[in-house]
CSV table of C-alpha atoms in Angstrom, one decimal:
chain,number,residue,atom,x,y,z
A,1,MET,CA,-25.9,-117.3,-130.1
A,2,ARG,CA,-28.9,-115.9,-127.6
A,3,THR,CA,-26.8,-116.4,-124.5
A,4,VAL,CA,-23.8,-115.1,-125.2
A,5,ARG,CA,-25.5,-111.9,-126.5
A,6,VAL,CA,-27.6,-111.8,-122.3
A,7,LEU,CA,-24.6,-112.3,-121.5
A,8,TYR,CA,-22.5,-110.3,-123.2
A,9,LYS,CA,-25.5,-108.2,-121.8
A,10,LEU,CA,-26.4,-108.2,-117.8
A,11,LEU,CA,-22.9,-110.5,-116.5
A,12,PRO,CA,-21.3,-106.5,-116.2
A,13,SER,CA,-24.9,-105.4,-113.9
A,14,VAL,CA,-24.5,-108.5,-112.6
A,15,LEU,CA,-20.9,-107.2,-110.9
A,16,ALA,CA,-21.4,-104.3,-110.7
A,17,LEU,CA,-24.2,-105.2,-107.9
A,18,ARG,CA,-22.0,-108.0,-106.2
A,19,LYS,CA,-20.0,-105.0,-105.1
A,20,ASP,CA,-22.3,-102.1,-104.8
A,21,ARG,CA,-24.6,-104.7,-102.7
A,22,ARG,CA,-21.4,-105.5,-100.5
A,23,GLN,CA,-20.9,-101.9,-99.7
A,24,TRP,CA,-24.6,-101.3,-99.0
A,25,VAL,CA,-24.6,-104.3,-96.6
A,26,LYS,CA,-21.4,-103.3,-94.6
A,27,GLN,CA,-22.1,-99.2,-94.5
A,28,GLU,CA,-26.6,-100.8,-93.8
A,29,GLY,CA,-27.4,-98.0,-96.8
A,30,ARG,CA,-25.6,-95.2,-94.7
A,31,ASN,CA,-23.1,-92.5,-96.8
A,32,VAL,CA,-22.7,-94.3,-100.3
A,33,GLN,CA,-22.3,-92.9,-103.6
A,34,VAL,CA,-26.2,-93.5,-104.4
A,35,GLU,CA,-25.8,-91.5,-107.7
A,36,ARG,CA,-23.0,-94.3,-108.0
A,37,TYR,CA,-25.5,-97.1,-108.0
A,38,ARG,CA,-28.7,-95.2,-109.7
A,39,LYS,CA,-25.8,-95.2,-112.6
A,40,ASN,CA,-24.8,-98.9,-112.3
A,41,ALA,CA,-29.4,-99.7,-111.9
A,42,ARG,CA,-29.9,-97.7,-115.3
A,43,ARG,CA,-27.3,-99.8,-117.2
A,44,ALA,CA,-28.7,-102.3,-115.7
A,45,LEU,CA,-32.5,-100.8,-117.1
A,46,GLU,CA,-31.1,-100.9,-120.5
A,47,ALA,CA,-29.5,-103.8,-121.1
A,48,PHE,CA,-33.1,-105.4,-119.5
A,49,ILE,CA,-34.8,-103.6,-121.9
A,50,SER,CA,-32.3,-103.9,-125.0
A,51,LEU,CA,-32.6,-108.1,-123.9
A,52,GLY,CA,-37.0,-107.9,-125.3
A,53,PRO,CA,-39.8,-109.0,-123.4
A,54,VAL,CA,-39.0,-112.0,-120.5
A,55,TYR,CA,-36.4,-109.8,-119.2
A,56,ILE,CA,-38.6,-106.1,-118.8
A,57,LYS,CA,-40.3,-109.0,-116.9
A,58,LEU,CA,-37.4,-110.1,-115.4
A,59,GLY,CA,-35.7,-106.9,-114.3
A,60,GLN,CA,-40.1,-105.7,-112.7
A,61,TRP,CA,-40.0,-109.3,-110.9
A,62,LEU,CA,-36.2,-107.7,-109.6
A,63,SER,CA,-37.7,-103.7,-108.7
A,64,SER,CA,-39.6,-105.6,-106.0
A,65,ARG,CA,-36.4,-108.3,-104.3
A,66,ALA,CA,-35.4,-105.8,-101.3
A,67,ASP,CA,-33.6,-108.9,-99.8
A,68,ILE,CA,-31.6,-109.2,-103.4
A,69,LEU,CA,-31.3,-105.4,-104.6
A,70,PRO,CA,-31.1,-101.9,-102.4
A,71,GLN,CA,-33.1,-99.7,-101.9
A,72,PRO,CA,-31.5,-97.1,-104.8
A,73,TYR,CA,-32.0,-100.2,-107.9
A,74,MET,CA,-34.7,-101.6,-106.8
A,75,GLU,CA,-35.7,-97.0,-107.8
A,76,GLU,CA,-35.0,-97.2,-110.5
A,77,LEU,CA,-35.6,-101.2,-112.2
A,78,SER,CA,-39.4,-99.9,-110.8
A,79,LYS,CA,-39.3,-97.1,-113.4
A,80,LEU,CA,-39.4,-100.6,-116.2
A,81,GLN,CA,-42.6,-100.2,-117.9
A,82,ASP,CA,-43.9,-103.3,-119.4
A,83,SER,CA,-44.9,-101.5,-123.1
A,84,VAL,CA,-44.6,-103.5,-126.3
A,85,PRO,CA,-45.3,-102.1,-129.6
A,86,PRO,CA,-48.2,-103.7,-130.8
A,87,ALA,CA,-47.3,-106.8,-133.5
A,88,PRO,CA,-49.4,-105.3,-135.9
A,89,PHE,CA,-53.2,-106.5,-137.7
A,90,GLU,CA,-52.5,-108.9,-140.1
A,91,GLU,CA,-50.4,-110.7,-137.5
A,92,VAL,CA,-52.8,-111.1,-134.8
A,93,ARG,CA,-55.9,-112.2,-136.8
A,94,PRO,CA,-55.0,-115.6,-137.5
A,95,VAL,CA,-54.1,-116.4,-134.0
A,96,ILE,CA,-58.1,-115.1,-133.2
A,97,GLU,CA,-59.7,-116.8,-136.2
A,98,GLY,CA,-57.6,-119.7,-135.0
A,99,ASP,CA,-59.3,-120.6,-132.0
A,100,LEU,CA,-63.0,-118.9,-132.5
A,101,GLY,CA,-63.3,-120.0,-136.0
A,102,PRO,CA,-63.9,-116.2,-139.1
A,103,LEU,CA,-63.7,-112.6,-137.3
A,104,ASP,CA,-66.8,-111.4,-138.5
A,105,ARG,CA,-68.0,-114.9,-137.0
A,106,ALA,CA,-66.8,-114.2,-133.7
A,107,PHE,CA,-67.7,-110.1,-133.1
A,108,ASP,CA,-70.5,-108.0,-134.6
A,109,GLY,CA,-67.5,-105.3,-135.5
A,110,MET,CA,-62.9,-105.1,-134.1
A,111,GLU,CA,-61.4,-102.3,-134.2
A,112,LYS,CA,-57.5,-102.7,-136.0
A,113,GLU,CA,-56.0,-100.6,-133.7
A,114,ALA,CA,-55.0,-102.0,-130.3
A,115,PHE,CA,-54.6,-99.1,-127.3
A,116,SER,CA,-53.4,-101.7,-125.3
A,117,GLY,CA,-49.8,-103.4,-126.0
A,118,ALA,CA,-47.6,-105.4,-123.7
A,119,SER,CA,-45.1,-108.1,-124.1
A,120,LEU,CA,-46.8,-110.7,-124.5
A,121,GLY,CA,-50.0,-109.4,-125.8
A,122,GLN,CA,-51.8,-106.9,-127.5
A,123,VAL,CA,-55.7,-106.0,-126.2
A,124,TYR,CA,-58.5,-104.1,-129.5
A,125,LYS,CA,-61.5,-102.8,-129.4
A,126,ALA,CA,-64.7,-104.1,-130.2
A,127,THR,CA,-68.4,-104.8,-129.6
A,128,LEU,CA,-70.2,-108.3,-129.6
A,129,GLY,CA,-74.3,-108.5,-130.1
A,130,GLY,CA,-74.6,-105.3,-129.1
A,131,GLN,CA,-72.2,-104.2,-125.9
A,132,SER,CA,-68.7,-103.2,-126.3
A,133,VAL,CA,-66.0,-105.9,-126.0
A,134,VAL,CA,-62.0,-105.6,-125.1
A,135,VAL,CA,-60.1,-108.7,-126.3
A,136,LYS,CA,-57.2,-109.1,-125.4
A,137,VAL,CA,-54.8,-111.0,-127.2
A,138,LYS,CA,-51.3,-113.5,-126.9
A,139,ARG,CA,-48.3,-111.9,-129.5
A,140,PRO,CA,-47.6,-114.0,-132.2
A,141,GLY,CA,-45.1,-116.6,-132.0
A,142,ILE,CA,-44.4,-115.0,-128.6
A,143,GLU,CA,-44.5,-118.6,-126.7
A,144,ARG,CA,-41.6,-119.8,-128.5
A,145,VAL,CA,-39.7,-116.8,-127.7
A,146,VAL,CA,-40.4,-116.7,-123.6
A,147,GLU,CA,-39.8,-120.0,-124.1
A,148,GLU,CA,-36.0,-119.7,-125.6
A,149,ASP,CA,-35.3,-117.2,-123.4
A,150,LEU,CA,-36.0,-119.5,-119.4
A,151,ARG,CA,-33.9,-122.0,-121.4
A,152,VAL,CA,-31.2,-119.3,-121.3
A,153,LEU,CA,-31.9,-118.3,-118.2
A,154,LYS,CA,-31.3,-120.9,-117.1
A,155,LYS,CA,-27.7,-121.8,-118.4
A,156,ILE,CA,-26.7,-118.9,-117.8
A,157,LEU,CA,-28.6,-118.3,-113.1
A,158,PRO,CA,-25.3,-121.5,-112.2
A,159,LEU,CA,-22.5,-118.6,-114.1
A,160,ALA,CA,-24.8,-115.6,-112.0
A,161,MET,CA,-24.0,-117.9,-108.8
A,162,ARG,CA,-21.0,-117.8,-108.8
A,163,PHE,CA,-20.9,-113.5,-108.3
A,164,VAL,CA,-23.0,-112.9,-105.6
A,165,ASP,CA,-23.1,-113.3,-101.8
A,166,PRO,CA,-23.7,-117.1,-100.5
A,167,ASN,CA,-27.1,-115.3,-98.7
A,168,LEU,CA,-28.6,-114.4,-102.2
A,169,GLN,CA,-28.7,-117.0,-104.4
A,170,LEU,CA,-32.0,-119.0,-102.7
A,171,SER,CA,-33.3,-116.2,-102.7
A,172,ALA,CA,-32.4,-116.3,-106.4
A,173,ARG,CA,-33.0,-119.7,-107.5
A,174,ALA,CA,-36.5,-119.2,-105.9
A,175,MET,CA,-37.2,-116.4,-107.9
A,176,LEU,CA,-36.8,-117.8,-110.9
A,177,ALA,CA,-38.6,-120.4,-110.5
A,178,GLN,CA,-41.3,-118.0,-109.7
A,179,PHE,CA,-41.2,-115.9,-112.5
A,180,THR,CA,-40.5,-118.5,-114.2
A,181,GLU,CA,-43.9,-120.2,-112.9
A,182,THR,CA,-45.5,-117.3,-113.3
A,183,ILE,CA,-45.3,-115.8,-116.5
A,184,ARG,CA,-46.4,-119.7,-117.8
A,185,GLU,CA,-49.3,-119.3,-116.8
A,186,GLU,CA,-49.3,-116.2,-117.9
A,187,MET,CA,-49.8,-116.8,-121.6
A,188,ASP,CA,-52.8,-118.7,-119.9
A,189,TYR,CA,-55.5,-117.2,-121.5
A,190,THR,CA,-58.4,-119.6,-119.6
A,191,ARG,CA,-56.4,-119.3,-115.8
A,192,GLU,CA,-56.5,-116.0,-116.0
A,193,SER,CA,-60.2,-116.0,-116.4
A,194,ALA,CA,-60.8,-118.5,-113.7
A,195,ASN,CA,-58.4,-116.4,-111.9
A,196,LEU,CA,-61.1,-113.1,-112.8
A,197,LYS,CA,-63.9,-115.4,-112.1
A,198,LYS,CA,-62.4,-116.1,-108.4
A,199,ILE,CA,-61.4,-112.8,-107.5
A,200,LYS,CA,-64.3,-111.7,-108.4
A,201,GLU,CA,-66.6,-114.0,-106.9
A,202,ASN,CA,-64.3,-113.1,-102.9
A,203,MET,CA,-65.0,-109.1,-103.9
A,204,GLN,CA,-68.6,-108.9,-103.7
A,205,ARG,CA,-68.0,-108.0,-100.0
A,206,HIS,CA,-66.0,-104.5,-100.9
A,207,PRO,CA,-69.3,-102.8,-103.2
A,208,GLY,CA,-66.3,-100.6,-104.1
A,209,VAL,CA,-64.6,-102.8,-106.8
A,210,VAL,CA,-65.6,-103.3,-110.1
A,211,ILE,CA,-64.4,-106.2,-112.0
A,212,PRO,CA,-65.4,-107.3,-115.8
A,213,ASP,CA,-67.7,-109.8,-117.1
A,214,VAL,CA,-65.4,-112.4,-118.7
A,215,TYR,CA,-67.5,-113.7,-122.1
A,216,ASP,CA,-66.7,-117.0,-121.8
A,217,ASP,CA,-67.4,-118.5,-125.6
A,218,ARG,CA,-65.2,-116.0,-126.7
A,219,THR,CA,-62.2,-117.1,-124.6
A,220,THR,CA,-60.1,-119.7,-125.5
A,221,ARG,CA,-55.8,-120.2,-124.1
A,222,ASN,CA,-55.1,-117.2,-126.8
A,223,VAL,CA,-57.9,-115.0,-126.7
A,224,LEU,CA,-59.7,-113.2,-124.2
A,225,THR,CA,-62.7,-111.3,-124.2
A,226,MET,CA,-64.3,-109.4,-121.6
A,227,GLN,CA,-67.1,-106.4,-120.5
A,228,TYR,CA,-65.1,-102.8,-121.3
A,229,LEU,CA,-65.2,-100.4,-118.3
A,230,PRO,CA,-63.6,-97.4,-119.5
A,231,GLY,CA,-62.5,-95.3,-116.2
A,232,THR,CA,-59.1,-92.9,-114.9
A,233,LYS,CA,-56.6,-93.9,-114.4
A,234,VAL,CA,-55.5,-94.9,-110.6
A,235,THR,CA,-52.1,-92.2,-110.6
A,236,ASP,CA,-53.3,-89.5,-113.0
A,237,ILE,CA,-54.0,-87.0,-110.4
A,238,GLU,CA,-55.5,-84.0,-112.5
A,239,ALA,CA,-57.4,-86.4,-114.1
A,240,LEU,CA,-59.3,-87.5,-110.0
A,241,ASP,CA,-58.7,-84.1,-108.9
A,242,ARG,CA,-61.4,-82.6,-111.1
A,243,MET,CA,-63.4,-85.7,-111.1
A,244,GLY,CA,-63.4,-84.1,-107.6
A,245,ILE,CA,-61.8,-87.9,-106.4
A,246,ASP,CA,-60.6,-88.0,-102.7
A,247,ARG,CA,-57.0,-89.0,-103.6
A,248,ARG,CA,-56.6,-90.4,-99.2
A,249,GLN,CA,-60.0,-92.4,-99.1
A,250,LEU,CA,-58.5,-92.9,-102.7
A,251,VAL,CA,-54.8,-94.9,-102.2
A,252,ILE,CA,-56.9,-96.0,-98.3
A,253,ASP,CA,-59.3,-98.1,-100.5
A,254,VAL,CA,-56.5,-99.6,-103.2
A,255,HIS,CA,-54.8,-100.7,-99.6
A,256,LYS,CA,-57.9,-101.9,-97.8
A,257,ILE,CA,-59.1,-104.2,-101.5
A,258,PHE,CA,-56.2,-105.2,-102.8
A,259,PHE,CA,-53.9,-106.7,-98.4
A,260,SER,CA,-57.4,-107.7,-98.3
A,261,MET,CA,-57.1,-110.1,-100.9
A,262,LEU,CA,-54.0,-111.1,-99.8
A,263,LEU,CA,-54.6,-111.7,-95.7
A,264,HIS,CA,-58.2,-113.0,-96.4
A,265,ASP,CA,-58.6,-114.7,-99.4
A,266,ALA,CA,-55.1,-115.8,-100.4
A,267,ILE,CA,-55.8,-115.8,-103.9
A,268,PHE,CA,-54.2,-111.7,-105.1
A,269,HIS,CA,-54.6,-109.7,-107.5
A,270,ALA,CA,-51.0,-110.1,-108.1
A,271,ASP,CA,-50.0,-106.5,-110.3
A,272,PRO,CA,-51.5,-103.3,-109.7
A,273,HIS,CA,-48.9,-101.3,-111.9
A,274,PRO,CA,-51.7,-97.6,-112.5
A,275,GLY,CA,-51.8,-98.9,-116.2
A,276,ASN,CA,-54.1,-102.3,-114.4
A,277,ILE,CA,-56.6,-99.9,-111.8
A,278,SER,CA,-59.5,-96.7,-112.9
A,279,VAL,CA,-61.1,-95.0,-111.3
A,280,THR,CA,-64.8,-95.0,-112.4
A,281,LYS,CA,-66.9,-91.7,-112.0
A,282,ASP,CA,-68.4,-92.0,-108.3
A,283,GLY,CA,-65.1,-93.5,-106.8
A,284,LYS,CA,-64.9,-97.3,-107.3
A,285,LEU,CA,-61.8,-98.8,-108.6
A,286,ILE,CA,-62.5,-101.2,-111.7
A,287,LEU,CA,-59.1,-103.6,-111.4
A,288,TYR,CA,-58.0,-105.4,-115.2
A,289,ASP,CA,-55.4,-107.9,-115.4
A,290,TYR,CA,-55.2,-111.2,-113.5
A,291,GLY,CA,-53.0,-112.9,-115.9
A,292,MET,CA,-50.4,-112.9,-112.9
A,293,VAL,CA,-52.4,-113.2,-109.4
A,294,GLY,CA,-50.8,-115.1,-105.7
A,295,ARG,CA,-52.2,-117.9,-103.9
A,296,LEU,CA,-51.1,-118.2,-100.8
A,297,ASP,CA,-52.1,-122.1,-98.2
A,298,ASN,CA,-53.9,-121.5,-95.9
A,299,GLU,CA,-50.8,-121.7,-93.1
A,300,THR,CA,-49.0,-119.6,-95.0
A,301,ARG,CA,-51.8,-116.7,-94.9
A,302,LEU,CA,-52.1,-117.1,-91.1
A,303,GLN,CA,-48.2,-116.2,-89.9
A,304,LEU,CA,-48.4,-113.4,-92.6
A,305,VAL,CA,-50.8,-112.2,-91.1
A,306,ARG,CA,-49.1,-112.7,-87.3
A,307,LEU,CA,-46.6,-111.3,-88.2
A,308,TYR,CA,-48.7,-108.2,-90.3
A,309,LEU,CA,-49.6,-108.3,-87.0
A,310,ALA,CA,-46.5,-108.0,-84.9
A,311,LEU,CA,-45.5,-105.2,-86.8
A,312,VAL,CA,-48.4,-103.4,-85.9
A,313,GLU,CA,-47.6,-104.1,-82.2
A,314,LYS,CA,-44.1,-103.7,-82.6
A,315,ASP,CA,-42.8,-107.3,-81.3
A,316,PRO,CA,-39.5,-108.2,-82.3
A,317,SER,CA,-39.7,-111.8,-81.3
A,318,ARG,CA,-43.1,-112.3,-82.5
A,319,THR,CA,-41.5,-110.8,-85.2
A,320,VAL,CA,-39.2,-113.0,-85.7
A,321,ASP,CA,-41.2,-116.0,-84.6
A,322,ALA,CA,-43.4,-115.0,-88.2
A,323,MET,CA,-40.7,-114.5,-90.0
A,324,SER,CA,-39.0,-118.4,-89.1
A,325,ALA,CA,-42.2,-119.7,-89.9
A,326,LEU,CA,-42.7,-118.7,-93.1
A,327,GLY,CA,-39.5,-119.6,-94.0
A,328,MET,CA,-37.6,-116.1,-94.0
A,329,ILE,CA,-34.9,-117.2,-92.3
A,330,THR,CA,-32.5,-119.4,-92.8
A,331,PRO,CA,-32.5,-122.3,-90.4
A,332,ASP,CA,-28.6,-121.5,-87.9
A,333,PHE,CA,-29.8,-118.4,-87.9
A,334,ASN,CA,-29.2,-116.4,-84.8
A,335,ARG,CA,-32.5,-115.1,-83.4
A,336,THR,CA,-31.2,-112.9,-79.7
A,337,VAL,CA,-28.9,-110.7,-82.8
A,338,ILE,CA,-31.8,-110.6,-85.9
A,339,GLU,CA,-34.5,-109.3,-83.1
A,340,LYS,CA,-32.2,-106.8,-82.6
A,341,ALA,CA,-30.8,-105.6,-85.7
A,342,ILE,CA,-35.0,-105.2,-86.2
A,343,GLU,CA,-35.5,-103.3,-82.8
A,344,LEU,CA,-33.0,-101.8,-83.3
A,345,THR,CA,-34.0,-100.3,-87.1
A,346,VAL,CA,-37.7,-99.8,-86.6
A,347,ARG,CA,-37.0,-97.0,-83.6
A,348,ALA,CA,-34.5,-96.2,-85.6
A,349,MET,CA,-36.1,-94.8,-87.9
A,350,HIS,CA,-39.7,-93.8,-86.3
A,351,GLY,CA,-39.0,-93.3,-82.8
A,352,ARG,CA,-42.8,-92.0,-81.9
A,353,LYS,CA,-46.2,-94.4,-82.4
A,354,PRO,CA,-46.9,-97.2,-84.2
A,355,GLU,CA,-49.4,-95.3,-85.5
A,356,GLU,CA,-46.7,-93.1,-87.6
A,357,MET,CA,-45.1,-96.3,-88.7
A,358,GLU,CA,-45.7,-95.8,-93.1
A,359,ILE,CA,-45.7,-98.5,-95.7
A,360,GLN,CA,-42.4,-96.9,-97.0
A,361,GLY,CA,-40.9,-97.6,-94.3
A,362,LEU,CA,-41.5,-101.5,-93.4
A,363,MET,CA,-40.0,-101.3,-97.1
A,364,GLU,CA,-37.1,-99.4,-95.4
A,365,ILE,CA,-36.9,-101.9,-92.9
A,366,ALA,CA,-37.2,-105.5,-95.2
A,367,ASN,CA,-34.8,-104.4,-97.7
A,368,LYS,CA,-32.0,-102.8,-94.2
A,369,THR,CA,-32.4,-105.9,-92.9
A,370,MET,CA,-32.6,-108.3,-95.1
A,371,SER,CA,-29.8,-106.9,-96.7
A,372,ARG,CA,-27.5,-107.3,-93.8
A,373,PHE,CA,-28.8,-111.0,-92.0
A,374,PRO,CA,-29.2,-114.4,-93.9
A,375,PHE,CA,-32.9,-113.6,-94.9
A,376,MET,CA,-34.3,-114.9,-97.2
A,377,LEU,CA,-37.7,-114.5,-99.8
A,378,PRO,CA,-40.0,-117.9,-100.4
A,379,LYS,CA,-41.1,-118.5,-103.7
A,380,HIS,CA,-44.5,-118.4,-102.4
A,381,LEU,CA,-44.2,-115.2,-101.5
A,382,ALA,CA,-42.4,-113.1,-104.0
A,383,LEU,CA,-46.0,-112.0,-105.8
A,384,TYR,CA,-46.8,-111.1,-102.1
A,385,MET,CA,-43.8,-108.6,-101.7
A,386,ARG,CA,-44.0,-107.8,-105.3
A,387,MET,CA,-47.6,-106.5,-104.4
A,388,ALA,CA,-47.4,-104.4,-102.1
A,389,SER,CA,-43.9,-103.4,-103.1
A,390,ILE,CA,-46.0,-101.3,-106.7
A,391,ILE,CA,-48.9,-100.5,-104.0
A,392,GLU,CA,-47.0,-98.5,-102.8
A,393,GLY,CA,-45.1,-97.1,-106.1
A,394,ILE,CA,-49.3,-95.6,-105.7
A,395,TYR,CA,-49.2,-94.4,-102.7
A,396,LYS,CA,-45.4,-92.3,-103.5
A,397,THR,CA,-47.3,-90.7,-106.7
A,398,HIS,CA,-50.7,-89.7,-104.5
A,399,LYS,CA,-48.4,-87.8,-101.3
A,400,VAL,CA,-51.1,-87.5,-99.5
A,401,ASP,CA,-51.3,-88.0,-95.3
A,402,PHE,CA,-51.8,-91.6,-95.1
A,403,LYS,CA,-50.9,-93.9,-92.6
A,404,PHE,CA,-49.7,-97.7,-93.5
A,405,VAL,CA,-50.1,-98.8,-90.7
A,406,LYS,CA,-53.2,-97.8,-89.3
A,407,VAL,CA,-54.9,-98.5,-92.0
A,408,LEU,CA,-53.1,-102.4,-91.5
A,409,LYS,CA,-54.9,-101.8,-88.3
A,410,GLU,CA,-57.8,-101.3,-89.8
A,411,ILE,CA,-58.1,-104.5,-92.5
A,412,LEU,CA,-57.3,-106.2,-89.6
A,413,ALA,CA,-60.0,-105.8,-87.8
A,414,GLU,CA,-62.7,-105.3,-90.9
A,415,GLU,CA,-62.1,-108.4,-92.5
A,416,ASP,CA,-62.3,-110.3,-88.8
A,417,LEU,CA,-58.0,-111.7,-88.6
A,418,ILE,CA,-57.0,-110.3,-85.3
A,419,LYS,CA,-59.1,-112.8,-83.2
A,420,GLU,CA,-57.6,-115.5,-86.0
A,421,ALA,CA,-53.7,-113.9,-85.5
A,422,TYR,CA,-53.8,-114.4,-81.3
A,423,VAL,CA,-55.0,-118.2,-81.7
A,424,GLU,CA,-52.5,-118.4,-84.0
A,425,GLU,CA,-49.9,-117.2,-81.4
A,426,ILE,CA,-51.3,-119.1,-78.7
A,427,LYS,CA,-50.9,-122.2,-80.9
A,428,HIS,CA,-47.8,-121.2,-81.1
A,429,SER,CA,-47.1,-120.6,-78.2
A,430,LEU,CA,-48.1,-123.9,-76.7
A,431,GLY,CA,-45.6,-126.1,-79.3
A,432,LYS,CA,-42.4,-124.1,-78.2
A,433,PHE,CA,-44.2,-125.0,-74.5
A,434,ALA,CA,-44.3,-128.6,-75.1
A,435,LYS,CA,-41.2,-128.7,-76.6
A,436,SER,CA,-40.3,-127.2,-73.6
A,437,ALA,CA,-41.6,-129.8,-71.5
A,438,GLU,CA,-40.9,-132.9,-73.9
A,439,ALA,CA,-37.1,-131.2,-73.3
A,440,ALA,CA,-37.2,-131.4,-69.6
A,441,ILE,CA,-39.0,-134.9,-69.5
A,442,LEU,CA,-35.9,-135.9,-71.4
A,443,LEU,CA,-33.9,-134.1,-69.2
A,444,ALA,CA,-35.4,-134.6,-65.6
A,445,PRO,CA,-34.2,-138.1,-65.5
A,446,GLU,CA,-31.0,-137.2,-66.1
A,447,ILE,CA,-31.3,-134.4,-63.5
A,448,ARG,CA,-31.8,-137.2,-60.8
A,449,ARG,CA,-29.7,-140.0,-61.9
A,450,PHE,CA,-26.4,-137.0,-60.6
A,451,ILE,CA,-28.3,-136.4,-57.4
A,452,ASP,CA,-28.7,-139.8,-57.1
A,453,ASP,CA,-25.1,-140.7,-57.8
A,454,SER,CA,-23.4,-137.8,-55.8
A,455,ARG,CA,-25.5,-138.1,-53.2
A,456,SER,CA,-23.8,-142.3,-53.4
A,457,MET,CA,-20.5,-140.5,-54.2
A,458,SER,CA,-20.7,-137.8,-50.6
A,459,MET,CA,-22.4,-141.3,-48.8
A,460,ARG,CA,-19.4,-143.5,-49.0
A,461,ARG,CA,-16.4,-141.1,-48.3
A,462,GLY,CA,-18.7,-140.3,-45.6
A,463,GLY,CA,-19.2,-137.1,-46.1
A,464,GLY,CA,-23.2,-135.3,-45.6
A,465,THR,CA,-25.2,-134.2,-48.2
A,466,GLY,CA,-25.1,-130.5,-46.7
A,467,HIS,CA,-24.7,-129.2,-49.7
A,468,ILE,CA,-26.1,-131.6,-52.4
A,469,LEU,CA,-29.8,-131.1,-51.2
A,470,PRO,CA,-29.5,-126.9,-51.1
A,471,GLY,CA,-27.7,-127.4,-55.1
A,472,SER,CA,-30.4,-129.7,-55.6
A,473,ILE,CA,-34.2,-127.9,-55.0
A,474,LEU,CA,-31.4,-124.8,-56.5
A,475,SER,CA,-30.4,-126.3,-59.8
A,476,ALA,CA,-34.2,-127.6,-59.9
A,477,ALA,CA,-35.5,-124.0,-59.7
A,478,VAL,CA,-33.5,-122.2,-62.3
A,479,PHE,CA,-34.4,-126.2,-65.2
A,480,LEU,CA,-38.0,-125.9,-63.8
A,481,GLY,CA,-38.1,-121.6,-64.9
A,482,SER,CA,-35.8,-122.5,-67.9
A,483,ALA,CA,-37.7,-124.2,-69.3
A,484,ILE,CA,-41.2,-121.9,-68.8
A,485,MET,CA,-38.7,-119.3,-70.5
A,486,TYR,CA,-38.3,-121.8,-73.2
A,487,THR,CA,-41.8,-120.4,-74.7
A,488,SER,CA,-40.7,-116.6,-75.1
A,489,ASP,CA,-37.2,-117.6,-76.4
A,490,ALA,CA,-35.8,-120.8,-77.1
A,491,ALA,CA,-32.2,-120.0,-76.6
A,492,LEU,CA,-32.1,-118.6,-73.1
A,493,GLY,CA,-34.5,-120.6,-72.3
A,494,THR,CA,-31.6,-123.7,-73.1
A,495,ALA,CA,-29.2,-121.3,-71.8
A,496,GLY,CA,-31.1,-122.1,-69.1
A,497,MET,CA,-31.8,-125.6,-68.2
A,498,ALA,CA,-27.5,-126.1,-69.4
A,499,GLY,CA,-27.2,-123.2,-66.0
A,500,ALA,CA,-29.3,-125.8,-64.1
A,501,LEU,CA,-26.0,-128.5,-64.5
A,502,LEU,CA,-24.0,-126.0,-64.1
A,503,ILE,CA,-24.9,-125.1,-60.7
A,504,MET,CA,-25.8,-128.9,-60.0
A,505,ALA,CA,-22.3,-130.3,-60.9
A,506,ALA,CA,-20.9,-127.1,-59.1
A,507,PHE,CA,-21.9,-128.2,-55.5
A,508,ALA,CA,-21.3,-132.0,-56.3
A,509,VAL,CA,-17.6,-130.8,-56.2
A,510,LEU,CA,-18.4,-128.5,-52.8
A,511,GLY,CA,-19.5,-131.3,-51.9
A,512,ARG,CA,-16.3,-133.5,-52.3
A,513,ARG,CA,-13.8,-130.8,-51.4
A,514,ARG,CA,-15.9,-130.7,-46.9
C-alpha cells in the first residue's frame, strides 16, 4: 500500500517535471511560463511533505540538483524545512535509557521539551557535571520507517525513469545511491561524532570557527551528547545588526570556511542550512550537526580545484578538461560544442570582469548548461553541489555586496591551492602530449611506408618524385604541428593528423598523373 500511495503522490509531479524540463532545455530558460513551473514545483513540495521524513529529505536533495531540475523547481524545493514535531518524551526516554542506563544517572538533569525536532532525531538541553549540554536522540522507530521508504524508492525508480530524458537517468540513479548512503550514515551518531572531531581538528587553522566538544561516554549509535554553544542564527538579520556584526564579512567568512573544507580538507560539512550555523557576539561562526558530510579522495579534490581555477580565469577549454576528469560529462560528448556553450553562457551572463562573477551566476551556468548537454553529477559530487547551493541561499538572504569569484581567488591563494592546481594542469598537459607522441609513433611508420610505396610505384612507371618530396615535407609538417596541437585540443589535433595523410595521398595522386 505504501508503494501505491507514493506513486499516487509523486507520479503527477514526475510527468509535470518531464514536460517542464523539456521546454526549459529547448528554450534555455528564456520566455517560459515561470509561474506555471513554480506552481508545479509547489505541488511536488506538498507531495514530499505529505509523504513524511524520507521524502522531505529527498526534496531537499533535489533542490540543489541543477542537472535534474529547472531553476524555478530548485528555488521552490529549497523552501523545504527538515522540521517535524518532536515525539513525546515518554517515547524518547526508553531510547536514551536503553543505551546510557537510568536517566537520572546519565545526566544531572534533562528538560522534557525538545528545543529542536527534525525528521531523524530531536534535541534536548541537559546538564552534566555542572556543564550545559545538548542531547541529540534518534526518533523512536525511525530506522524502520527509513528502510521501508528506501525500499519503496528503489521499487519505483525504474518506473519513474521511463518518464525522464536519458540524460537524467545516470544522474537520478547516482543521486538516489548517494541519498541512500547518506541518510543511513545520519542515523548512526557514532559516525556523526567522528565527523565532528575530524572537522574540528581540520578547522584549528581557522580561529573564527567554533565547534562543540563531544562527550564520548554519553554518545552511542542512538544518542549524541555535545557541549551547549548558543548563538544567533546566521540569517537573523535584525539580531545580527543589533550585535554590530559586519554582515558582508560574515557572508565572506561562511564561504571561506566551507569552501576551504571542500578544496583543502576533502571532508566537508554538507548541510550548512541556517539552522546549523550560529554567530557569537564577537562574530565567530558556530557550526552544528555533522550527520551529513561529504568526502572527496585527493584526486577528485585536485580536479575540483582545477575546475574552480579554470572558472576564475574564464578558460572554457580547461573547464571542460576538469569536468571530464571529474566524470561530469558522458564519454561520447562533443567537446567543441560544450566548450562553445560554456564560453557563450559565461559571456552572455556576465559580460564583465571575472571579479564580478557571483556564485548565483555560476549556479545558473550549471543549470542551463547541464540541462542542454550530456552532463551528469557523479555520486561523490552530489553533496558538494548541495553544500554550494545552500551557502548561496545564505548570501541571497543577506543581500550584501559579495563577489564569489573574488573570494574564491582568495581561498585558492590563502589555502595555497593555486600551485596544486597548476601542477595538475601541467600533469594533464603532459598526459595529453604523451598520448599525442604515442599516436605519432604509431602513425609515423605508416606514413613512411606510404611514402616508400608511392615512390616505388612512381619509379616503376618511369616517373620522378617531384610531387612526392614536397608532399612528404608538407604532410610531415602538418602531422608534427597536429601532434603538438593535440595537447590543447584533442579533436583538432586528431583531425590534423588525418589531414596529413590526406595531403600525402593528394600529392601521390598528382605524381601518378604526371
